[in-house]
CSV table of C-alpha atoms and ligand atoms in Angstrom, one decimal:
chain,number,residue,atom,x,y,z
A,1,MET,CA,0.6,-16.0,-9.9
A,2,ASN,CA,-1.9,-17.3,-7.2
A,3,ALA,CA,0.6,-18.0,-4.2
A,4,PHE,CA,-2.7,-19.2,-2.2
A,5,TYR,CA,-4.4,-22.2,-3.3
A,6,TYR,CA,-5.9,-25.7,-2.3
A,7,ARG,CA,-4.6,-29.2,-2.3
A,8,ARG,CA,-6.8,-31.7,-1.1
A,9,ASN,CA,-9.0,-29.4,0.6
A,10,GLU,CA,-5.9,-27.7,2.8
A,11,LEU,CA,-5.1,-24.3,2.0
A,12,TYR,CA,-1.4,-23.5,1.1
A,13,ALA,CA,1.1,-20.3,0.9
A,14,GLU,CA,3.4,-21.4,-1.7
A,15,SER,CA,4.5,-24.9,-0.8
A,16,VAL,CA,3.6,-24.4,3.0
A,17,LEU,CA,0.2,-25.5,4.8
A,18,VAL,CA,-1.4,-22.5,6.1
A,19,SER,CA,-2.4,-24.9,9.1
A,20,ARG,CA,1.3,-25.5,10.2
A,21,LEU,CA,2.0,-21.7,10.0
A,22,ALA,CA,-0.9,-21.1,12.3
A,23,GLU,CA,0.2,-23.8,15.0
A,24,ARG,CA,3.6,-22.6,14.6
A,25,TYR,CA,3.2,-18.6,15.0
A,26,GLY,CA,-0.3,-18.3,16.6
A,27,THR,CA,-3.0,-16.6,15.5
A,28,PRO,CA,-4.2,-13.8,14.5
A,29,LEU,CA,-1.1,-13.9,11.6
A,30,TYR,CA,-0.5,-12.3,8.5
A,31,VAL,CA,1.3,-14.6,6.0
A,32,TYR,CA,3.2,-13.0,2.7
A,33,SER,CA,4.1,-14.8,-0.2
A,34,ARG,CA,7.5,-13.7,-1.4
A,35,ARG,CA,7.4,-15.0,-4.9
A,36,HIS,CA,4.0,-13.6,-5.4
A,37,ILE,CA,5.7,-10.1,-4.5
A,38,GLN,CA,8.5,-10.8,-6.9
A,39,ALA,CA,5.9,-12.0,-9.8
A,40,GLN,CA,3.8,-8.7,-9.3
A,41,TYR,CA,7.0,-6.7,-10.0
A,42,ARG,CA,8.4,-8.2,-12.6
A,43,ALA,CA,5.0,-8.3,-14.3
A,44,LEU,CA,4.7,-4.8,-14.0
A,45,ALA,CA,8.6,-4.1,-14.6
A,46,GLY,CA,8.0,-6.2,-17.9
A,47,ALA,CA,4.9,-4.3,-19.1
A,48,MET,CA,6.5,-1.2,-19.0
A,49,ALA,CA,10.1,-2.4,-20.1
A,50,GLU,CA,9.8,0.3,-23.3
A,51,VAL,CA,10.0,3.2,-20.9
A,52,ARG,CA,12.4,1.7,-18.3
A,53,PRO,CA,10.3,3.2,-15.5
A,54,LEU,CA,11.9,3.7,-11.9
A,55,ILE,CA,9.2,1.5,-10.0
A,56,CYS,CA,9.2,3.2,-6.4
A,57,TYR,CA,7.2,0.9,-4.1
A,58,SER,CA,4.8,2.8,-2.0
A,59,VAL,CA,5.9,1.6,1.4
A,60,LYS,CA,2.8,2.7,3.1
A,61,ALA,CA,1.1,-0.4,1.6
A,62,ASN,CA,2.9,-2.7,3.9
A,63,THR,CA,5.8,-1.6,5.7
A,64,ASN,CA,7.6,-4.7,7.1
A,65,ALA,CA,11.4,-4.5,6.4
A,66,ALA,CA,11.3,-8.1,4.8
A,67,VAL,CA,8.8,-6.7,2.4
A,68,ILE,CA,10.5,-3.6,1.4
A,69,ARG,CA,13.9,-5.8,0.9
A,70,THR,CA,12.4,-8.2,-1.3
A,71,LEU,CA,11.4,-5.4,-3.8
A,72,ALA,CA,14.5,-3.6,-3.1
A,73,ALA,CA,16.5,-6.9,-4.2
A,74,GLU,CA,14.2,-6.6,-7.4
A,75,GLY,CA,15.4,-3.3,-8.4
A,76,ALA,CA,12.7,-1.2,-6.5
A,77,GLY,CA,13.0,2.3,-5.4
A,78,ALA,CA,10.7,3.4,-2.5
A,79,ASP,CA,7.7,6.0,-2.2
A,80,VAL,CA,7.7,7.3,1.3
A,81,VAL,CA,5.4,10.0,3.1
A,82,SER,CA,7.0,10.3,6.5
A,83,GLY,CA,10.2,10.5,8.1
A,84,GLY,CA,9.3,6.8,9.6
A,85,GLU,CA,8.8,5.6,6.1
A,86,LEU,CA,12.3,7.0,4.9
A,87,PHE,CA,14.1,5.4,8.1
A,88,ARG,CA,12.1,2.2,7.2
A,89,ALA,CA,13.0,2.3,3.5
A,90,LEU,CA,16.9,2.9,4.1
A,91,ARG,CA,17.0,0.4,7.1
A,92,ALA,CA,15.6,-2.1,4.4
A,93,GLY,CA,18.1,-1.4,1.9
A,94,VAL,CA,16.4,0.8,-0.5
A,95,PRO,CA,19.4,3.1,-2.3
A,96,VAL,CA,18.5,6.8,-1.3
A,97,SER,CA,18.9,7.7,-4.9
A,98,LYS,CA,15.6,5.7,-5.6
A,99,ILE,CA,13.5,7.2,-2.8
A,100,VAL,CA,11.1,10.0,-3.4
A,101,PHE,CA,9.3,11.9,-0.6
A,102,ALA,CA,5.4,12.6,-0.9
A,103,GLY,CA,2.6,14.1,1.4
A,104,VAL,CA,0.8,17.5,1.8
A,105,GLY,CA,2.3,17.9,5.5
A,106,LYS,CA,6.1,17.3,5.5
A,107,THR,CA,7.3,18.9,8.8
A,108,GLY,CA,10.7,20.7,8.7
A,109,GLU,CA,12.3,17.4,10.8
A,110,GLU,CA,11.6,15.0,7.7
A,111,ILE,CA,12.4,17.6,5.1
A,112,GLU,CA,15.7,18.0,6.9
A,113,TYR,CA,16.0,14.2,7.2
A,114,GLY,CA,15.5,13.6,3.4
A,115,LEU,CA,18.1,16.7,2.5
A,116,ARG,CA,20.7,15.4,4.4
A,117,ARG,CA,20.3,11.6,3.2
A,118,GLY,CA,20.1,13.0,-0.5
A,119,ILE,CA,16.5,11.5,-1.6
A,120,LEU,CA,15.8,11.7,-5.4
A,121,PHE,CA,13.1,14.3,-4.9
A,122,PHE,CA,10.6,15.7,-2.5
A,123,THR,CA,7.0,16.2,-4.4
A,124,VAL,CA,5.7,19.6,-3.6
A,125,GLU,CA,1.9,20.2,-3.0
A,126,SER,CA,1.9,24.1,-2.2
A,127,GLU,CA,3.8,27.3,-2.3
A,128,PRO,CA,4.4,27.2,1.4
A,129,GLU,CA,5.7,23.7,1.6
A,130,ILE,CA,8.2,24.8,-1.4
A,131,ARG,CA,9.1,27.8,0.7
A,132,ARG,CA,9.8,25.5,3.5
A,133,ILE,CA,11.9,23.0,1.5
A,134,ALA,CA,14.2,25.8,0.3
A,135,ALA,CA,14.7,27.5,3.4
A,136,CYS,CA,15.9,24.3,4.8
A,137,ALA,CA,17.9,23.5,1.9
A,138,GLU,CA,19.5,26.9,2.3
A,139,ARG,CA,20.1,26.2,5.8
A,140,LEU,CA,22.0,22.9,5.3
A,141,GLY,CA,23.5,24.3,2.1
A,142,ARG,CA,22.1,21.7,0.1
A,143,THR,CA,19.9,21.3,-3.2
A,144,ALA,CA,16.7,20.0,-2.9
A,145,ARG,CA,15.2,18.5,-6.1
A,146,ILE,CA,11.3,18.8,-6.1
A,147,ALA,CA,8.6,17.4,-8.3
A,148,ALA,CA,5.4,19.7,-8.2
A,149,ARG,CA,2.5,17.2,-7.5
A,150,VAL,CA,-0.2,18.1,-10.2
A,151,ASN,CA,-4.0,17.2,-9.3
A,152,PRO,CA,-5.5,16.7,-12.7
A,153,ASP,CA,-8.9,16.5,-11.6
A,154,VAL,CA,-9.8,13.3,-13.1
A,155,ASP,CA,-12.4,10.8,-11.5
A,156,PRO,CA,-10.8,7.5,-10.7
A,157,ALA,CA,-14.1,5.7,-10.3
A,158,THR,CA,-13.0,4.0,-6.9
A,159,HIS,CA,-14.0,4.3,-3.5
A,160,ALA,CA,-14.5,8.3,-2.2
A,161,HIS,CA,-11.7,7.6,0.5
A,162,ILE,CA,-9.1,6.6,-1.9
A,163,THR,CA,-9.7,9.1,-4.7
A,164,THR,CA,-6.5,11.8,-4.8
A,165,GLY,CA,-6.9,13.5,-8.0
A,166,GLU,CA,-10.3,15.2,-8.1
A,167,LYS,CA,-10.4,19.1,-7.5
A,168,GLU,CA,-12.1,18.9,-4.2
A,169,ASN,CA,-9.0,16.5,-2.8
A,170,LYS,CA,-6.5,18.0,-0.9
A,171,PHE,CA,-3.8,16.5,-2.7
A,172,GLY,CA,-1.2,18.6,-5.3
A,173,VAL,CA,-2.2,21.8,-7.3
A,174,ALA,CA,-4.3,22.6,-9.9
A,175,LEU,CA,-3.1,21.9,-13.4
A,176,GLN,CA,-3.1,25.8,-14.2
A,177,ASP,CA,-1.1,26.6,-11.0
A,178,VAL,CA,1.6,24.3,-11.8
A,179,ARG,CA,3.6,26.9,-14.2
A,180,GLY,CA,3.4,29.5,-11.3
A,181,LEU,CA,4.7,27.2,-8.6
A,182,CYS,CA,7.7,26.1,-10.8
A,183,ARG,CA,8.3,30.1,-11.7
A,184,LEU,CA,8.9,30.5,-7.8
A,185,ALA,CA,10.7,27.3,-7.4
A,186,ALA,CA,13.1,28.3,-9.8
A,187,ARG,CA,13.4,31.6,-8.1
A,188,LEU,CA,14.0,30.2,-4.8
A,189,PRO,CA,17.5,29.2,-3.5
A,190,GLY,CA,18.6,25.5,-3.1
A,191,ILE,CA,15.7,24.2,-5.2
A,192,GLU,CA,15.9,21.9,-8.3
A,193,ILE,CA,12.9,21.8,-10.6
A,194,ALA,CA,13.4,17.7,-11.0
A,195,GLY,CA,9.9,17.0,-12.7
A,196,ILE,CA,6.3,16.4,-11.8
A,197,HIS,CA,4.4,14.2,-10.0
A,198,MET,CA,0.3,13.0,-9.9
A,199,HIS,CA,-1.2,10.1,-8.0
A,200,ILE,CA,-5.0,10.3,-9.0
A,201,GLY,CA,-5.9,7.5,-6.3
A,202,SER,CA,-6.1,3.8,-5.3
A,203,GLN,CA,-7.7,0.5,-6.5
A,204,ILE,CA,-8.3,1.6,-9.9
A,205,LEU,CA,-9.9,-0.9,-12.3
A,206,SER,CA,-9.2,0.7,-15.7
A,207,ALA,CA,-6.6,2.2,-17.3
A,208,ALA,CA,-8.6,4.7,-18.8
A,209,PRO,CA,-8.3,7.5,-15.8
A,210,PHE,CA,-4.3,7.0,-15.8
A,211,ALA,CA,-4.5,7.8,-19.6
A,212,GLU,CA,-7.1,10.7,-19.1
A,213,ALA,CA,-4.5,12.1,-16.4
A,214,LEU,CA,-1.5,11.8,-18.8
A,215,ARG,CA,-3.6,13.3,-21.7
A,216,ARG,CA,-4.1,16.2,-19.4
A,217,THR,CA,-0.5,16.8,-18.3
A,218,ARG,CA,1.5,15.6,-21.1
A,219,GLU,CA,1.6,19.4,-22.8
A,220,LEU,CA,2.6,21.0,-19.6
A,221,CYS,CA,4.9,18.1,-19.2
A,222,ALA,CA,6.9,19.0,-22.4
A,223,GLU,CA,6.7,22.7,-21.7
A,224,LEU,CA,8.5,22.6,-18.5
A,225,LYS,CA,10.7,19.9,-19.8
A,226,ARG,CA,11.8,22.7,-22.3
A,227,ALA,CA,11.9,25.5,-19.9
A,228,TYR,CA,14.0,24.1,-17.3
A,229,PRO,CA,17.1,21.9,-17.7
A,230,SER,CA,17.0,19.7,-14.8
A,231,PHE,CA,13.3,18.8,-15.4
A,232,ARG,CA,13.7,15.3,-16.2
A,233,TYR,CA,11.1,12.9,-14.4
A,234,LEU,CA,7.4,12.4,-14.8
A,235,ASP,CA,6.1,10.5,-11.7
A,236,ILE,CA,2.7,8.9,-12.2
A,237,GLY,CA,1.9,7.9,-9.0
A,238,GLY,CA,0.3,4.1,-8.1
A,239,GLY,CA,-3.4,3.2,-8.0
A,240,ILE,CA,-3.4,-0.1,-10.2
A,241,GLY,CA,-6.4,-2.1,-8.9
A,242,ILE,CA,-6.4,-5.8,-7.7
A,243,ASP,CA,-8.9,-8.5,-7.8
A,244,TYR,CA,-10.7,-8.5,-4.0
A,245,ARG,CA,-13.8,-10.6,-5.3
A,246,PRO,CA,-13.7,-14.0,-6.7
A,247,GLY,CA,-14.1,-13.2,-10.6
A,248,GLN,CA,-13.3,-9.2,-10.4
A,249,LYS,CA,-11.2,-8.2,-13.3
A,250,PRO,CA,-7.8,-6.9,-12.0
A,251,LEU,CA,-6.2,-4.0,-14.0
A,252,LEU,CA,-3.6,-6.3,-15.8
A,253,PRO,CA,0.1,-4.6,-16.2
A,254,GLU,CA,-0.1,-4.9,-19.8
A,255,THR,CA,-3.3,-3.2,-19.8
A,256,TYR,CA,-2.0,-0.3,-18.0
A,257,ALA,CA,1.2,-0.2,-19.9
A,258,ARG,CA,-0.7,-0.1,-23.3
A,259,GLN,CA,-2.6,3.1,-22.3
A,260,VAL,CA,0.1,4.7,-20.6
A,261,ALA,CA,3.8,3.5,-22.4
A,262,PRO,CA,3.2,5.2,-25.8
A,263,ALA,CA,2.5,8.8,-24.3
A,264,LEU,CA,5.4,8.3,-21.9
A,265,LYS,CA,7.7,7.3,-24.4
A,266,LYS,CA,7.0,10.1,-26.5
A,267,LEU,CA,7.7,12.6,-24.0
A,268,GLY,CA,11.0,11.2,-23.9
A,269,ILE,CA,11.1,11.8,-19.9
A,270,SER,CA,12.5,9.5,-17.1
A,271,VAL,CA,9.3,7.6,-15.7
A,272,VAL,CA,8.4,6.9,-12.1
A,273,LEU,CA,5.8,4.5,-11.1
A,274,GLU,CA,4.5,4.6,-6.9
A,275,PRO,CA,2.3,1.0,-7.2
A,276,GLY,CA,1.5,-0.2,-3.2
A,277,ARG,CA,-1.3,-2.6,-3.5
A,278,PHE,CA,-0.6,-3.9,-6.8
A,279,LEU,CA,2.6,-5.5,-5.6
A,280,VAL,CA,1.7,-6.6,-2.3
A,281,GLY,CA,-2.4,-6.7,-1.8
A,282,ASN,CA,-2.6,-10.2,-3.1
A,283,ALA,CA,0.3,-11.4,-1.4
A,284,GLY,CA,-1.2,-11.4,1.9
A,285,LEU,CA,-3.4,-13.4,4.0
A,286,LEU,CA,-4.9,-12.6,7.6
A,287,VAL,CA,-5.3,-16.0,9.2
A,288,CYS,CA,-7.9,-16.1,12.3
A,289,ARG,CA,-9.2,-18.8,14.8
A,290,VAL,CA,-12.5,-19.2,15.0
A,291,GLN,CA,-13.7,-18.5,18.7
A,292,HIS,CA,-17.1,-19.5,18.7
A,293,VAL,CA,-20.4,-19.1,17.0
A,294,LYS,CA,-23.3,-17.0,18.2
A,295,HIS,CA,-26.6,-17.5,17.1
A,296,SER,CA,-29.4,-14.6,17.8
A,297,PRO,CA,-32.8,-14.6,16.6
A,298,HIS,CA,-31.7,-12.7,13.4
A,299,LYS,CA,-28.6,-13.7,12.6
A,300,THR,CA,-25.6,-15.8,13.3
A,301,PHE,CA,-22.3,-14.2,14.3
A,302,ILE,CA,-18.7,-16.1,13.5
A,303,VAL,CA,-16.4,-14.8,16.0
A,304,VAL,CA,-13.0,-14.6,15.3
A,305,ASP,CA,-9.7,-13.9,17.2
A,306,ALA,CA,-8.8,-11.1,14.7
A,307,ALA,CA,-10.8,-7.7,14.4
A,308,MET,CA,-11.2,-4.4,13.1
A,309,ASN,CA,-7.5,-3.4,14.8
A,310,ASP,CA,-5.7,-5.9,12.4
A,311,LEU,CA,-7.8,-5.2,9.5
A,312,ILE,CA,-9.7,-2.0,9.1
A,313,ARG,CA,-10.4,-2.1,5.3
A,314,PRO,CA,-14.1,-3.3,6.0
A,315,LEU,CA,-15.1,-0.6,8.1
A,316,LEU,CA,-13.0,2.2,6.5
A,317,TYR,CA,-13.6,1.2,3.1
A,318,GLU,CA,-16.5,-0.9,3.0
A,319,ALA,CA,-13.8,-3.2,1.4
A,320,TYR,CA,-14.5,-6.6,0.6
A,321,HIS,CA,-12.5,-9.4,1.4
A,322,GLU,CA,-12.5,-13.2,0.4
A,323,VAL,CA,-13.1,-15.5,3.4
A,324,LEU,CA,-11.3,-19.1,3.0
A,325,ALA,CA,-11.6,-21.9,5.2
A,326,VAL,CA,-7.9,-23.1,5.8
A,327,ARG,CA,-9.3,-26.5,5.7
A,328,ARG,CA,-11.8,-26.7,3.2
A,329,GLY,CA,-15.2,-29.0,3.7
A,330,ARG,CA,-17.8,-27.2,5.6
A,331,ARG,CA,-21.2,-26.3,3.8
A,332,ALA,CA,-21.7,-22.6,3.7
A,333,ILE,CA,-23.8,-20.6,6.2
A,334,ARG,CA,-25.1,-16.8,5.9
A,335,ALA,CA,-23.2,-15.0,8.8
A,336,ASP,CA,-21.4,-12.2,9.7
A,337,LEU,CA,-17.4,-12.8,10.6
A,338,VAL,CA,-17.0,-10.6,13.7
A,339,GLY,CA,-14.1,-9.7,16.1
A,340,PRO,CA,-14.0,-9.3,19.8
A,341,ILE,CA,-13.6,-5.6,20.1
A,342,CYS,CA,-16.3,-3.3,21.8
A,343,GLU,CA,-17.6,-1.8,18.3
A,344,SER,CA,-20.6,-2.6,16.1
A,345,GLY,CA,-17.9,-1.7,13.5
A,346,ASP,CA,-15.8,-4.4,14.3
A,347,PHE,CA,-16.6,-6.9,11.3
A,348,LEU,CA,-14.4,-8.4,8.7
A,349,ALA,CA,-17.5,-9.5,6.4
A,350,LEU,CA,-21.1,-8.8,6.7
A,351,ASP,CA,-24.2,-10.9,5.9
A,352,ARG,CA,-22.1,-13.4,3.8
A,353,ASP,CA,-22.1,-17.0,2.9
A,354,LEU,CA,-19.2,-18.2,4.9
A,355,PRO,CA,-17.7,-21.6,5.7
A,356,ALA,CA,-19.7,-23.1,8.6
A,357,ALA,CA,-16.9,-22.9,11.0
A,358,ARG,CA,-17.0,-24.3,14.3
A,359,GLU,CA,-15.0,-23.3,17.5
A,360,GLY,CA,-11.3,-23.5,16.9
A,361,ASP,CA,-11.5,-23.7,12.9
A,362,LEU,CA,-9.3,-21.6,11.2
A,363,LEU,CA,-10.0,-18.9,8.4
A,364,ALA,CA,-8.0,-16.7,6.4
A,365,MET,CA,-8.9,-13.0,4.7
A,366,ARG,CA,-7.7,-13.1,1.5
A,367,SER,CA,-5.9,-9.9,-0.5
A,368,ALA,CA,-4.7,-8.4,3.2
A,369,GLY,CA,-0.9,-7.7,2.0
A,370,ALA,CA,-1.6,-4.1,1.3
A,371,TYR,CA,-3.1,-1.7,4.0
A,372,GLY,CA,-3.7,-4.5,6.2
A,373,PHE,CA,-0.9,-4.9,9.0
A,374,ALA,CA,0.0,-1.2,7.8
A,375,MET,CA,-3.2,0.3,9.4
A,376,ALA,CA,-3.3,-2.0,12.3
A,377,SER,CA,-3.5,-0.6,15.7
A,378,THR,CA,-4.0,-1.8,19.5
A,379,TYR,CA,-7.2,-0.5,20.1
A,380,ASN,CA,-8.8,-2.2,22.9
A,381,SER,CA,-5.1,-3.2,24.1
A,382,ARG,CA,-4.8,-6.0,21.5
A,383,PRO,CA,-1.4,-6.6,20.8
A,384,LEU,CA,-0.2,-6.2,17.2
A,385,ALA,CA,-0.6,-9.5,15.1
A,386,ALA,CA,2.8,-11.5,14.1
A,387,GLU,CA,3.9,-11.5,10.3
A,388,VAL,CA,5.6,-14.3,8.6
A,389,MET,CA,7.1,-14.4,5.0
A,390,VAL,CA,6.9,-17.4,2.9
A,391,ASP,CA,9.1,-18.7,0.4
A,392,GLY,CA,8.9,-21.8,-1.3
A,393,ARG,CA,8.8,-24.2,1.2
A,394,LYS,CA,10.5,-22.2,3.8
A,395,SER,CA,8.5,-19.7,6.3
A,396,PHE,CA,10.3,-17.0,8.7
A,397,LEU,CA,8.8,-14.7,10.8
A,398,VAL,CA,9.4,-11.1,10.0
A,399,ARG,CA,7.7,-9.5,13.0
A,400,ARG,CA,7.1,-11.2,16.1
A,401,ARG,CA,3.9,-10.8,17.8
A,402,GLN,CA,3.3,-8.2,20.3
A,403,THR,CA,3.0,-9.2,24.0
A,404,TRP,CA,1.1,-7.1,27.0
A,405,ARG,CA,4.4,-5.8,27.8
A,406,ASP,CA,5.0,-4.3,24.4
A,407,LEU,CA,1.5,-2.5,24.9
A,408,VAL,CA,2.7,-0.2,27.8
A,409,ARG,CA,6.3,-0.1,27.2
A,410,ASP,CA,6.5,3.3,26.2
A,411,GLU,CA,4.1,4.3,28.9
A,412,VAL,CA,5.2,6.8,31.8
A,413,ILE,CA,3.0,6.8,34.8
A,414,GLY,CA,4.2,10.3,35.7
A,415,ASN,CA,2.7,11.7,39.2
B,501,PLP,C1,1.6,9.6,-3.3
B,501,PLP,C2,1.1,8.2,-3.7
B,501,PLP,N1,1.7,7.2,-4.5
B,501,PLP,C3,1.3,5.7,-4.1
B,501,PLP,C4,0.6,5.7,-3.4
B,501,PLP,C5,0.3,3.9,-3.6
B,501,PLP,O1,-1.2,3.7,-4.3
B,501,PLP,P1,-1.7,2.3,-4.4
B,501,PLP,O2,-1.4,1.5,-3.4
B,501,PLP,O3,-3.1,2.0,-4.6
B,501,PLP,O4,-0.5,1.8,-5.9
B,501,PLP,C6,-0.4,6.3,-2.7
B,501,PLP,C7,-1.6,5.9,-1.9
B,501,PLP,O5,-2.3,6.3,-1.2
B,501,PLP,C8,-0.1,7.6,-2.7
B,501,PLP,O6,-0.5,8.8,-2.2
């Protein structure tokens, strides 16, 4: 489903004019399509139906409560990586029995929170971590279900900063060390071995690396299932890639399912998926207003009111976001799209053919629903943008714009 489209040269979000949203809620503005999120969830659940996976939305991609709630209403669980994300997932209505907790450095406080609430399982990434979880469980008189995170050492052919399943990465334990970790886990009090977990990277556009990771781990999985009666889950993480560029081929859920579902079915195990970007990436736009156009002898700069603090992906990952004119019709010019922050890295698009926008025009960055607002900061004391959800003809504010006062609310002037 494409939630954002043109009719008579005006950009729409579902049935709502994007220009209306900008007028009503101001800019910079994140706009999300509820129907797109629902359609993505249903497409993945449908494609993987033969293994009936538990789809745990990876909350880090977009932490807005309305987004999490939309997915929870579809039946999704949550993949969280901090106490804060666990808090958000519970607050938004995700059942605790569908929450998995990953991350290489969980604190004692976070482990205790997860244990007290009774999450489905913690993924564990090292021996010290499993000992810490066991000590916490024993102290609380609880049982911690754990899934050992395997690093299968496959190349997901994506950007180096979002590769997580190669041997150089900090994540998981090597395949040959998983049995030892499970033996240790079995000896520790308060630990139940619930399964294994992997997540090989993000924005993966081919199903082959997923199939390869499964091929490398399936024997281990079968062996652990025989060895530990409590072993029930294989969590194959997230990572399904989407289209950012016009014409780019996304990894379709059917293609993904064709490569992974048969092997999963053969294992006869409960399957967990942790998609983030796939569910919300193309459900979001970042709408901004042109402040002015600056010509230098070498270049043209379109200066907008959104900046790297609102969307850091172009700088952090050299990510490409398509730039749309909210009202189409101007010719294209070669330019950089930049924000007002005092950094040369403050760009949203570099050396691109962009709409020849003028002061006051509205532009929209496509594919901004994942790792957009979630990575935003208030650098240069820029208040966080507002977020709005569209559902058919309706739109509603799902996060109000920060004020200057919000910026200093938690500060203490001391002596
Ligand atoms: C453990 C884990 N699961 C799931 C995800 C979600 O990845 P994606 O948004 O690519 O689906 C991530 C992303 O970093 C992750 O670290």
